[in-house]
Coordinates of C-alpha atoms and ligand atoms in Angstrom, one line a residue:
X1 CA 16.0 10.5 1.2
X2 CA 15.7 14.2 2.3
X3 CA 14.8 16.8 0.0
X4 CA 14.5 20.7 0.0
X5 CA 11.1 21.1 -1.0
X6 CA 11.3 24.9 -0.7
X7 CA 13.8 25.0 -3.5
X8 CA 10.9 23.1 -5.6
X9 CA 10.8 25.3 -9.2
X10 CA 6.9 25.0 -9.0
X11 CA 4.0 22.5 -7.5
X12 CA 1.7 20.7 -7.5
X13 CA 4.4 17.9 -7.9
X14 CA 4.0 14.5 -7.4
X15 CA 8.1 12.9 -6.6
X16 CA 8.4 9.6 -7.0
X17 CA 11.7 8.1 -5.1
X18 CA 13.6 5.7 -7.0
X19 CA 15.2 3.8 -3.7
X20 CA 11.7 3.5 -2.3
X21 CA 10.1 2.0 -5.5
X22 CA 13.2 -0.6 -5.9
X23 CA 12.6 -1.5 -2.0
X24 CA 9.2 -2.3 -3.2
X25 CA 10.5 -4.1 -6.1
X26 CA 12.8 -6.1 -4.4
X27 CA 10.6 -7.6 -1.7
X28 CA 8.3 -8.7 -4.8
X29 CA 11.8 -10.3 -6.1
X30 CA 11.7 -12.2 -2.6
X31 CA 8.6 -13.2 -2.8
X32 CA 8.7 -14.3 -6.6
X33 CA 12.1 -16.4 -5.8
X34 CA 10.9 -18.1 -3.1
X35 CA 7.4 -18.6 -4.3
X36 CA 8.2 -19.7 -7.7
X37 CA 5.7 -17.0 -8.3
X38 CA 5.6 -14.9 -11.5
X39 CA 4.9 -10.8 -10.3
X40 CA 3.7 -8.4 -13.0
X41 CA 2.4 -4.9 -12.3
X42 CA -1.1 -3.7 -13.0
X43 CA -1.2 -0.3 -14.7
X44 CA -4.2 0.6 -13.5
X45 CA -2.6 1.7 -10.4
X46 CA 1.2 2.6 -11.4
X47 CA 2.0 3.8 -14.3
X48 CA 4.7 6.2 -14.0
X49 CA 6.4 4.9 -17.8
X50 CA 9.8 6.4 -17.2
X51 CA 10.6 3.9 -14.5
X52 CA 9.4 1.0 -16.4
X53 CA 13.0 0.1 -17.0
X54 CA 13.7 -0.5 -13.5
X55 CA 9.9 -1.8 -13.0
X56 CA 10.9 -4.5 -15.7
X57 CA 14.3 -5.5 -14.4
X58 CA 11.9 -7.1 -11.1
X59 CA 8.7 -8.1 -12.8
X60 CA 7.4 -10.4 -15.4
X61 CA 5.6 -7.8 -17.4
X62 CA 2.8 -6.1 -16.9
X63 CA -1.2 -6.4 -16.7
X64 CA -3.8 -4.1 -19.1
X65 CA -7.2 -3.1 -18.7
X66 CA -7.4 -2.4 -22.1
X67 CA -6.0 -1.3 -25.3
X68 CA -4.4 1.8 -23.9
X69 CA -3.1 -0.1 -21.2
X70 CA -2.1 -2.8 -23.0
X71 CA -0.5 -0.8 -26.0
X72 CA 1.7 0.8 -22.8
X73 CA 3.2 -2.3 -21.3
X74 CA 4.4 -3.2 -24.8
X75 CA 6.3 0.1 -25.5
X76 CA 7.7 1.2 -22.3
X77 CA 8.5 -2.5 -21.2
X78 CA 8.0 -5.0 -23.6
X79 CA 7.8 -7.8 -21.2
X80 CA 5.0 -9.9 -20.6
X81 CA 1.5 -8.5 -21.3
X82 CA -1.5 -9.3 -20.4
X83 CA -4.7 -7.6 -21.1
X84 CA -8.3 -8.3 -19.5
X85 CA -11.6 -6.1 -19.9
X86 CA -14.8 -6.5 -18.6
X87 CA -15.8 -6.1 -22.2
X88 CA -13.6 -6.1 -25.3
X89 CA -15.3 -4.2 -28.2
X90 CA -14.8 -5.4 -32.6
X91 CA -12.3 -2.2 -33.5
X92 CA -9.5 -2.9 -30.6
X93 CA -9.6 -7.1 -30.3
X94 CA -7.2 -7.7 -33.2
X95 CA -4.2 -4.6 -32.2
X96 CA -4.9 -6.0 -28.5
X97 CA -4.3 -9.5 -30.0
X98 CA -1.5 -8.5 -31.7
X99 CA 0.2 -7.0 -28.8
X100 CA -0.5 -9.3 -25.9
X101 CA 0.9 -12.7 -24.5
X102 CA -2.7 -13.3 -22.6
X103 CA -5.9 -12.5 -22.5
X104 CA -8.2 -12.8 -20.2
X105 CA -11.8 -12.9 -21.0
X106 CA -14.5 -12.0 -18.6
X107 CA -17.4 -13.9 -19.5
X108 CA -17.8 -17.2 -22.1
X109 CA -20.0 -15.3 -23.9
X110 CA -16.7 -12.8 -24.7
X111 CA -14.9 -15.9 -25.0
X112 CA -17.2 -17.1 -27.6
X113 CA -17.3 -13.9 -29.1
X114 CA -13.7 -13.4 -30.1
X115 CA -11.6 -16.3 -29.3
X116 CA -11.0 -17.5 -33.0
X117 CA -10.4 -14.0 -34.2
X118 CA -7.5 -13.9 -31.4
X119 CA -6.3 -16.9 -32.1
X120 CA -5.9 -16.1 -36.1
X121 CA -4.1 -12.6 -35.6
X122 CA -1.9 -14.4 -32.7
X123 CA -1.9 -17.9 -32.5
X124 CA 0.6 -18.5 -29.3
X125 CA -1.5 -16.1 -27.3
X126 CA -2.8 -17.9 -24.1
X127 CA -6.3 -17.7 -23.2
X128 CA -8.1 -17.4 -20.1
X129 CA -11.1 -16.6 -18.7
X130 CA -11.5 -14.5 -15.0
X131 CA -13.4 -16.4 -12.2
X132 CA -15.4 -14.7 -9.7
X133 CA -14.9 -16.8 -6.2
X134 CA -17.6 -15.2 -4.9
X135 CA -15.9 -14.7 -1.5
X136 CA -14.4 -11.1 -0.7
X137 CA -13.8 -9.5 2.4
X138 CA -13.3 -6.3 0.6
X139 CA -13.6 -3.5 2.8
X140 CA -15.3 -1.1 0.6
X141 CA -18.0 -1.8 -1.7
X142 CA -16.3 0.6 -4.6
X143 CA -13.7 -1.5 -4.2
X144 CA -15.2 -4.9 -4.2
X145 CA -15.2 -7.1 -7.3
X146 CA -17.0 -9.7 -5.7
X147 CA -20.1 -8.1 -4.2
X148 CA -23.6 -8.3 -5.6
X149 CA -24.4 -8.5 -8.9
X150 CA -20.7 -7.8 -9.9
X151 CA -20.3 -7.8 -13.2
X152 CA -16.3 -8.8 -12.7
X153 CA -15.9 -12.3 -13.6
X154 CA -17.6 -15.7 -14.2
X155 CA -19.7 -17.3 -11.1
X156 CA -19.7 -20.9 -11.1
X157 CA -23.3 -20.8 -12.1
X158 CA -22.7 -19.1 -15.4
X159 CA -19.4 -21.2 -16.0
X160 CA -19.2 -22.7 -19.5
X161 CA -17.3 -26.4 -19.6
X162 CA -17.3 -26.1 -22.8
X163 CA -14.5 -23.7 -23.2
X164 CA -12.0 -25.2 -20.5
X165 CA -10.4 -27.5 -22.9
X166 CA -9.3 -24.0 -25.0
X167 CA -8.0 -22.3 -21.8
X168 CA -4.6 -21.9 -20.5
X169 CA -5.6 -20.4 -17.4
X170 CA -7.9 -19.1 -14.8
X171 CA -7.8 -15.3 -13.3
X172 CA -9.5 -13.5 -10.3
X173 CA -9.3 -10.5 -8.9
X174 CA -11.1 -10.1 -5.1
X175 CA -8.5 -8.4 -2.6
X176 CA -8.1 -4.5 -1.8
X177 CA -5.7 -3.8 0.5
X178 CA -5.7 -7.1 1.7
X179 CA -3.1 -9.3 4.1
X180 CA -2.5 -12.7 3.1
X181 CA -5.8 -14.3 5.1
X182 CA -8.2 -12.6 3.2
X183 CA -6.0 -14.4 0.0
X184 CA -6.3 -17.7 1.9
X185 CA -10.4 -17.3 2.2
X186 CA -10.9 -16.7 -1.4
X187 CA -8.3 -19.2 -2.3
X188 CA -10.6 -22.0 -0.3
X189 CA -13.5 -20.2 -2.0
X190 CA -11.9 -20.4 -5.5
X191 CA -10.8 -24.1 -5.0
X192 CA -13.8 -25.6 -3.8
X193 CA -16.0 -24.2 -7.2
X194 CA -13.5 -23.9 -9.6
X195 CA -11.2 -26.9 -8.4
X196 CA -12.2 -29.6 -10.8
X197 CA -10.8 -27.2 -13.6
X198 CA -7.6 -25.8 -12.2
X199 CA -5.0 -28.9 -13.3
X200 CA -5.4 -28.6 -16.7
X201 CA -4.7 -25.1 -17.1
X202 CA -0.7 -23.7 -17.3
X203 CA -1.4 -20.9 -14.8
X204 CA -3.6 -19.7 -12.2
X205 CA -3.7 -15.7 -11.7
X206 CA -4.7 -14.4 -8.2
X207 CA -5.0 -11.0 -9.2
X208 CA -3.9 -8.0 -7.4
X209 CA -5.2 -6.4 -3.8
X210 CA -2.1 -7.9 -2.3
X211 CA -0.6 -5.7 0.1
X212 CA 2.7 -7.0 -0.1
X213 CA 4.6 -4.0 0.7
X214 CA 3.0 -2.9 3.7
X215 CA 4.4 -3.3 7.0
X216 CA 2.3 -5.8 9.0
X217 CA 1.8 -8.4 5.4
X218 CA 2.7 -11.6 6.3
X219 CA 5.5 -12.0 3.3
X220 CA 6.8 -15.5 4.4
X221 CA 3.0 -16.8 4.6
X222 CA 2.1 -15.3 1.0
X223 CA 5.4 -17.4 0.2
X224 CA 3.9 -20.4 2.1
X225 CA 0.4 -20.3 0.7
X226 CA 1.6 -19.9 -3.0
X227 CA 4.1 -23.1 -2.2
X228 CA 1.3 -25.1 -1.1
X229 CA -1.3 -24.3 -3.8
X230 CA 1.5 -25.5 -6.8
X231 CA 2.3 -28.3 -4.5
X232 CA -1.6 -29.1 -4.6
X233 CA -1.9 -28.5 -8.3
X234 CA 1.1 -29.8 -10.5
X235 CA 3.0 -27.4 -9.8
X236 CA 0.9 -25.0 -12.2
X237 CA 2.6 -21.5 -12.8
X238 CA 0.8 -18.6 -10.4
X239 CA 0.7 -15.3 -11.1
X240 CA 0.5 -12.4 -8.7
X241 CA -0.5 -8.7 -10.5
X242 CA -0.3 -5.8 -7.4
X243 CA -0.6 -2.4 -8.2
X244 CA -0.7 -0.9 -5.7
X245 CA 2.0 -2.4 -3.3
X246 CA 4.7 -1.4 -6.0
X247 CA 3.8 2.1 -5.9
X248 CA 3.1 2.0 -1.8
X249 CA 5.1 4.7 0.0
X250 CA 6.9 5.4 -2.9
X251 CA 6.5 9.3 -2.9
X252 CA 5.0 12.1 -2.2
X253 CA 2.7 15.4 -4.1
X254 CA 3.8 18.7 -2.8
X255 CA 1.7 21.7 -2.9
X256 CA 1.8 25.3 -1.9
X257 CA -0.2 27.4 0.2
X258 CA -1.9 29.6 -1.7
X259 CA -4.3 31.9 0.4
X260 CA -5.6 31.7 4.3
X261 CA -9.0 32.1 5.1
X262 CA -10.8 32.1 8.2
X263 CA -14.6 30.7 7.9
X264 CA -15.1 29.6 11.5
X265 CA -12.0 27.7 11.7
X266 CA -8.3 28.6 9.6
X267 CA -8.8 27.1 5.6
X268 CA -5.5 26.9 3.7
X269 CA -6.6 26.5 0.1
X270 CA -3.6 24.9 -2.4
X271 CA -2.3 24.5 -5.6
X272 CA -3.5 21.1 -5.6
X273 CA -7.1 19.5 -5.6
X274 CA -8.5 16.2 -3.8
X275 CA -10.7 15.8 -6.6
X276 CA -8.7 16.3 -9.8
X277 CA -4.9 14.8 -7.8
X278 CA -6.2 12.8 -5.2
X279 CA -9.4 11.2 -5.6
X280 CA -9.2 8.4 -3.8
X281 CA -9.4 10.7 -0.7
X282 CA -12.6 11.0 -1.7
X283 CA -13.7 8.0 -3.2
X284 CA -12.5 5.6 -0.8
X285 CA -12.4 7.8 1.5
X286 CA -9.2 8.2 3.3
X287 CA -7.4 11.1 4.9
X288 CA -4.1 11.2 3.4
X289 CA -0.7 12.0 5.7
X290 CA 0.7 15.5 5.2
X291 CA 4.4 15.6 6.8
X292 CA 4.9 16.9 10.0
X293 CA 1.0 17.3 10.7
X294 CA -0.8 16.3 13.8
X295 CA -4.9 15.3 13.6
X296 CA -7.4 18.5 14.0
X297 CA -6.4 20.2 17.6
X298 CA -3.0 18.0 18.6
X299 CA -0.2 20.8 17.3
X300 CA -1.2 24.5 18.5
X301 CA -2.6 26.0 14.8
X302 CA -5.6 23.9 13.4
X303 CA -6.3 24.3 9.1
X304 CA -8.8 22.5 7.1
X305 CA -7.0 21.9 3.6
X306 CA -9.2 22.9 0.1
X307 CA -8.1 22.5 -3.3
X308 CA -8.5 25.1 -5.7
X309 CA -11.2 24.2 -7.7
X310 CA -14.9 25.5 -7.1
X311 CA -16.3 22.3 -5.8
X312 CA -17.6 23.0 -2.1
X313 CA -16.3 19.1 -0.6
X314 CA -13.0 19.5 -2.2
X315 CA -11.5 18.9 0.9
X316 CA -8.1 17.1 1.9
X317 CA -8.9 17.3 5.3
X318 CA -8.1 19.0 9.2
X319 CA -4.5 19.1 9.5
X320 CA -2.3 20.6 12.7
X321 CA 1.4 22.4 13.2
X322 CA 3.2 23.5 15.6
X323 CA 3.8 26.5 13.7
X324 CA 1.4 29.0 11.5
X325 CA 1.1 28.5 8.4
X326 CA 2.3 31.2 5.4
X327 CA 1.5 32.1 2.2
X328 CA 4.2 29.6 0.0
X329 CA 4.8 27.1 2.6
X330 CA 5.0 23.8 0.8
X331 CA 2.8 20.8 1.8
X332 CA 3.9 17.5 1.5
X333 CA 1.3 14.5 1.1
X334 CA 2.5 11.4 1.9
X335 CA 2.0 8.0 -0.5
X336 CA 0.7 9.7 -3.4
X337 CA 2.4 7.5 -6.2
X338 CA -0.3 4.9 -6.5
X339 CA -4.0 5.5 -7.9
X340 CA -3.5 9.2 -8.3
X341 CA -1.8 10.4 -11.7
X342 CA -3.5 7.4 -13.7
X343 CA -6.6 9.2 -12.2
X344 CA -6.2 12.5 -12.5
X345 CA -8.3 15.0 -14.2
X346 CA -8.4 18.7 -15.4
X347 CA -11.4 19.3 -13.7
X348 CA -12.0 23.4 -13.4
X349 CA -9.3 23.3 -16.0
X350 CA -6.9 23.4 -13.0
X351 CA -3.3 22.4 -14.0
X352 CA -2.1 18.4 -13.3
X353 CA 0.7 18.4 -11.1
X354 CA 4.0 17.5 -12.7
X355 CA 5.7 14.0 -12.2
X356 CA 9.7 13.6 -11.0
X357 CA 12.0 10.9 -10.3
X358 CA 14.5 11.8 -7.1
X359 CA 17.0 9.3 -7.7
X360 CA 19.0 7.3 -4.7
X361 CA 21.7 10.1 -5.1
X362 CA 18.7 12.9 -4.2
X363 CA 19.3 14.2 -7.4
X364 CA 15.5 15.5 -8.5
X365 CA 14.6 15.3 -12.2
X366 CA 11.1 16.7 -13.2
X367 CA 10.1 13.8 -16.0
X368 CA 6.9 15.9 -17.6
X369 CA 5.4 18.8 -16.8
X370 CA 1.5 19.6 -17.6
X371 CA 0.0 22.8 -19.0
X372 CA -2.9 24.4 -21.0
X373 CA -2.8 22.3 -24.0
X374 CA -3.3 19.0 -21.6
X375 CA -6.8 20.9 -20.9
X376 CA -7.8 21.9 -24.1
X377 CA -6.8 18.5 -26.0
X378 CA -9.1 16.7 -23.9
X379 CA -12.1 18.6 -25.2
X380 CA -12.9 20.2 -28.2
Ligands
PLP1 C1 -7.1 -3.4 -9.9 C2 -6.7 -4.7 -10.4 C3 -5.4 -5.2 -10.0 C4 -4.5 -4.4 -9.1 O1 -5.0 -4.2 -7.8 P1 -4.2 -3.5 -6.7 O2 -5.2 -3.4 -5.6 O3 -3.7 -2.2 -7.2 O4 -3.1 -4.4 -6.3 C5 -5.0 -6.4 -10.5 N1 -5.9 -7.2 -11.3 C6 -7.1 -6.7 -11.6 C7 -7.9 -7.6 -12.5 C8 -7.5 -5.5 -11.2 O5 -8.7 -5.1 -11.5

């Protein structure tokens, strides 16, 4: 779907395309037909609520890292929720209680802590408690829930058996990113410690890192792998909870060119920031796709790309064009739907960008637009 971006009313913008997000969606259909599979999306790294209708009629539901999260999933799509923290704290257990279908406790001692108090407020709430199969292949430690000393999940060597008769199921979380082998490693590391406990449970979750939507993941293998692991246990219910492969390549944030500076080498600075809209660019890091750019030196004018905040390494990165750049020209990042809005930040008070829905008809509707009071709520 092509788009004028010149004609945008203002940026920074991120544009979320509705056809792209329901491609996305419907391969997870594939996969959840011919897997048996149940599919619900993690919040954590798509939450863009006004689509939650079309989000919900693919998915199951929805996973929470919390009350927030949680509170969320029930409003805007009031499917299946389920809600895990590392820690749950005494003034949010019973309104998370109230408002989930599962939850998924990270340690027996959290178990312990708060499973009867659950159970009063909602007594057809199903239990579980999250695994850690000690086994990633993770490709960055940030990003790792299974690296040393993680604090995500129960080892086999702090396992309780005294709470498996009270659980309905059995979560981890160890992919980023990841193709179906690395899910086929942890699944062989998950089964040989926690095998003698996964038949009695209703469901096994394998988390999210999946990168279902990318183009090289081995769909029909996922479907495979999932076939054979209910085929091994009872046919026991497995859930899959991606974030990020249901917001992958789903859209873009378009900035401006705001000034031109030449320090050594050409620096655009923009209406947009890595830190406060893109921080996974610099957490991670990555250097994110800008549309019709070459690397550093391949198109005839060179820029580095700065946001416009006063930190020195907010940097996006060297980007090329055939063409000069001007004052105004719009820059289009690519794949900025996923772990960037539910991250952002008003760092340098700078404004957040705005978030739109271009519809399969190209038809451009800006769903919420950010301004002062979005800054000054936030502190006090
Ligand atoms: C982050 C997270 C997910 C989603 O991960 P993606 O990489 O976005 O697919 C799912 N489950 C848990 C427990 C998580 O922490």
């Amino acid at each position: 779907m092509s788009i004028d971006f010149s004609q945008l009313p203002h940026t920074p913008m991120y544009i979320c395309e509705l056809a792209r997000l329901e491609k996305n969606l419907q391969l997870m259909q594939r996969v959840k037909n011919e897997s048996g599979a149940k599919i619900i999306l993690a919040l954590k790294g798509f939450a863009m609520w006004s689509t939650f209708d079309v989000v919900g009629n693919y998915l199951q539901g929805c996973t929470a890292s919390g009350l927030h999260e949680a509170k969320l999933a029930r409003e805007k799509m009031d499917k299946e929720v389920h809600t895990y923290s590392p820690a749950f704290k005494d003034d949010e257990i019973e309104e998370i209680a109230r408002i989930s279908d599962d939850i998924v406790f990270n340690s027996p001692a959290q178990f312990h802590r708060y499973y009867a108090r659950v159970k009063a407020i909602n007594p057809t709430i199903k239990v579980s408690l999250r695994v850690n199969p000690e086994y990633s292949s993770s490709p960055v430690d940030l990003y790792n829930p299974c690296g040393l000393y993680s604090r995500l999940g129960t080892t086999l060597a702090n396992f309780d058996e005294s709470i498996v008769s009270k659980l309905d199921g059995l979560n981890f979380h160890a992919l980023c990113e990841q193709n179906v082998d690395a899910l086929e490693g942890v699944l062989e590391a998950f089964e040989a410690k926690f095998g003698a406990y996964i038949d009695g449970m209703h469901y096994v979750n394998f988390g999210g890192g999946h990168h279902i939507t990318r183009v090289d993941y081995d769909v029909d293998r996922l479907i495979e792998v999932i076939q054979n692991f209910k085929a091994r246990h009872n046919n026991i219910t497995v859930y899959l909870e991606p974030g990020e492969a249901v917001g992958w390549q789903t859209g873009v944030l378009v900035a401006s060119v705001l000034d031109i500076i030449d320090n050594g080498m050409k620096i655009a600075i923009l209406d947009t920031s890595a830190e406060a809209h893109m921080p996974d660019t610099l957490a991670m890091p990555y250097r994110a796709m800008v549309r019709h750019s070459g690397e550093a030196g391949e198109k005839a004018h060179t820029y580095r790309f700065g946001g416009n905040t006063c930190l020195a390494g907010d940097i996006m990165g060297e980007y090329s064009f055939d063409e000069p750049l001007t004052i105004g020209d719009k820059i289009i990042f690519e794949d900025q739907i996923h772990y960037t809005f539910v991250k952002n930040t008003t760092f340098n008070g700078i404004k957040l960008p705005s978030l739109a829905l271009l519809d399969p008809k190209g038809e451009l509707t800006i769903v919420h637009e950010f301004g002062y009071e979005d800054y000054r709520n936030r502190l006090s």
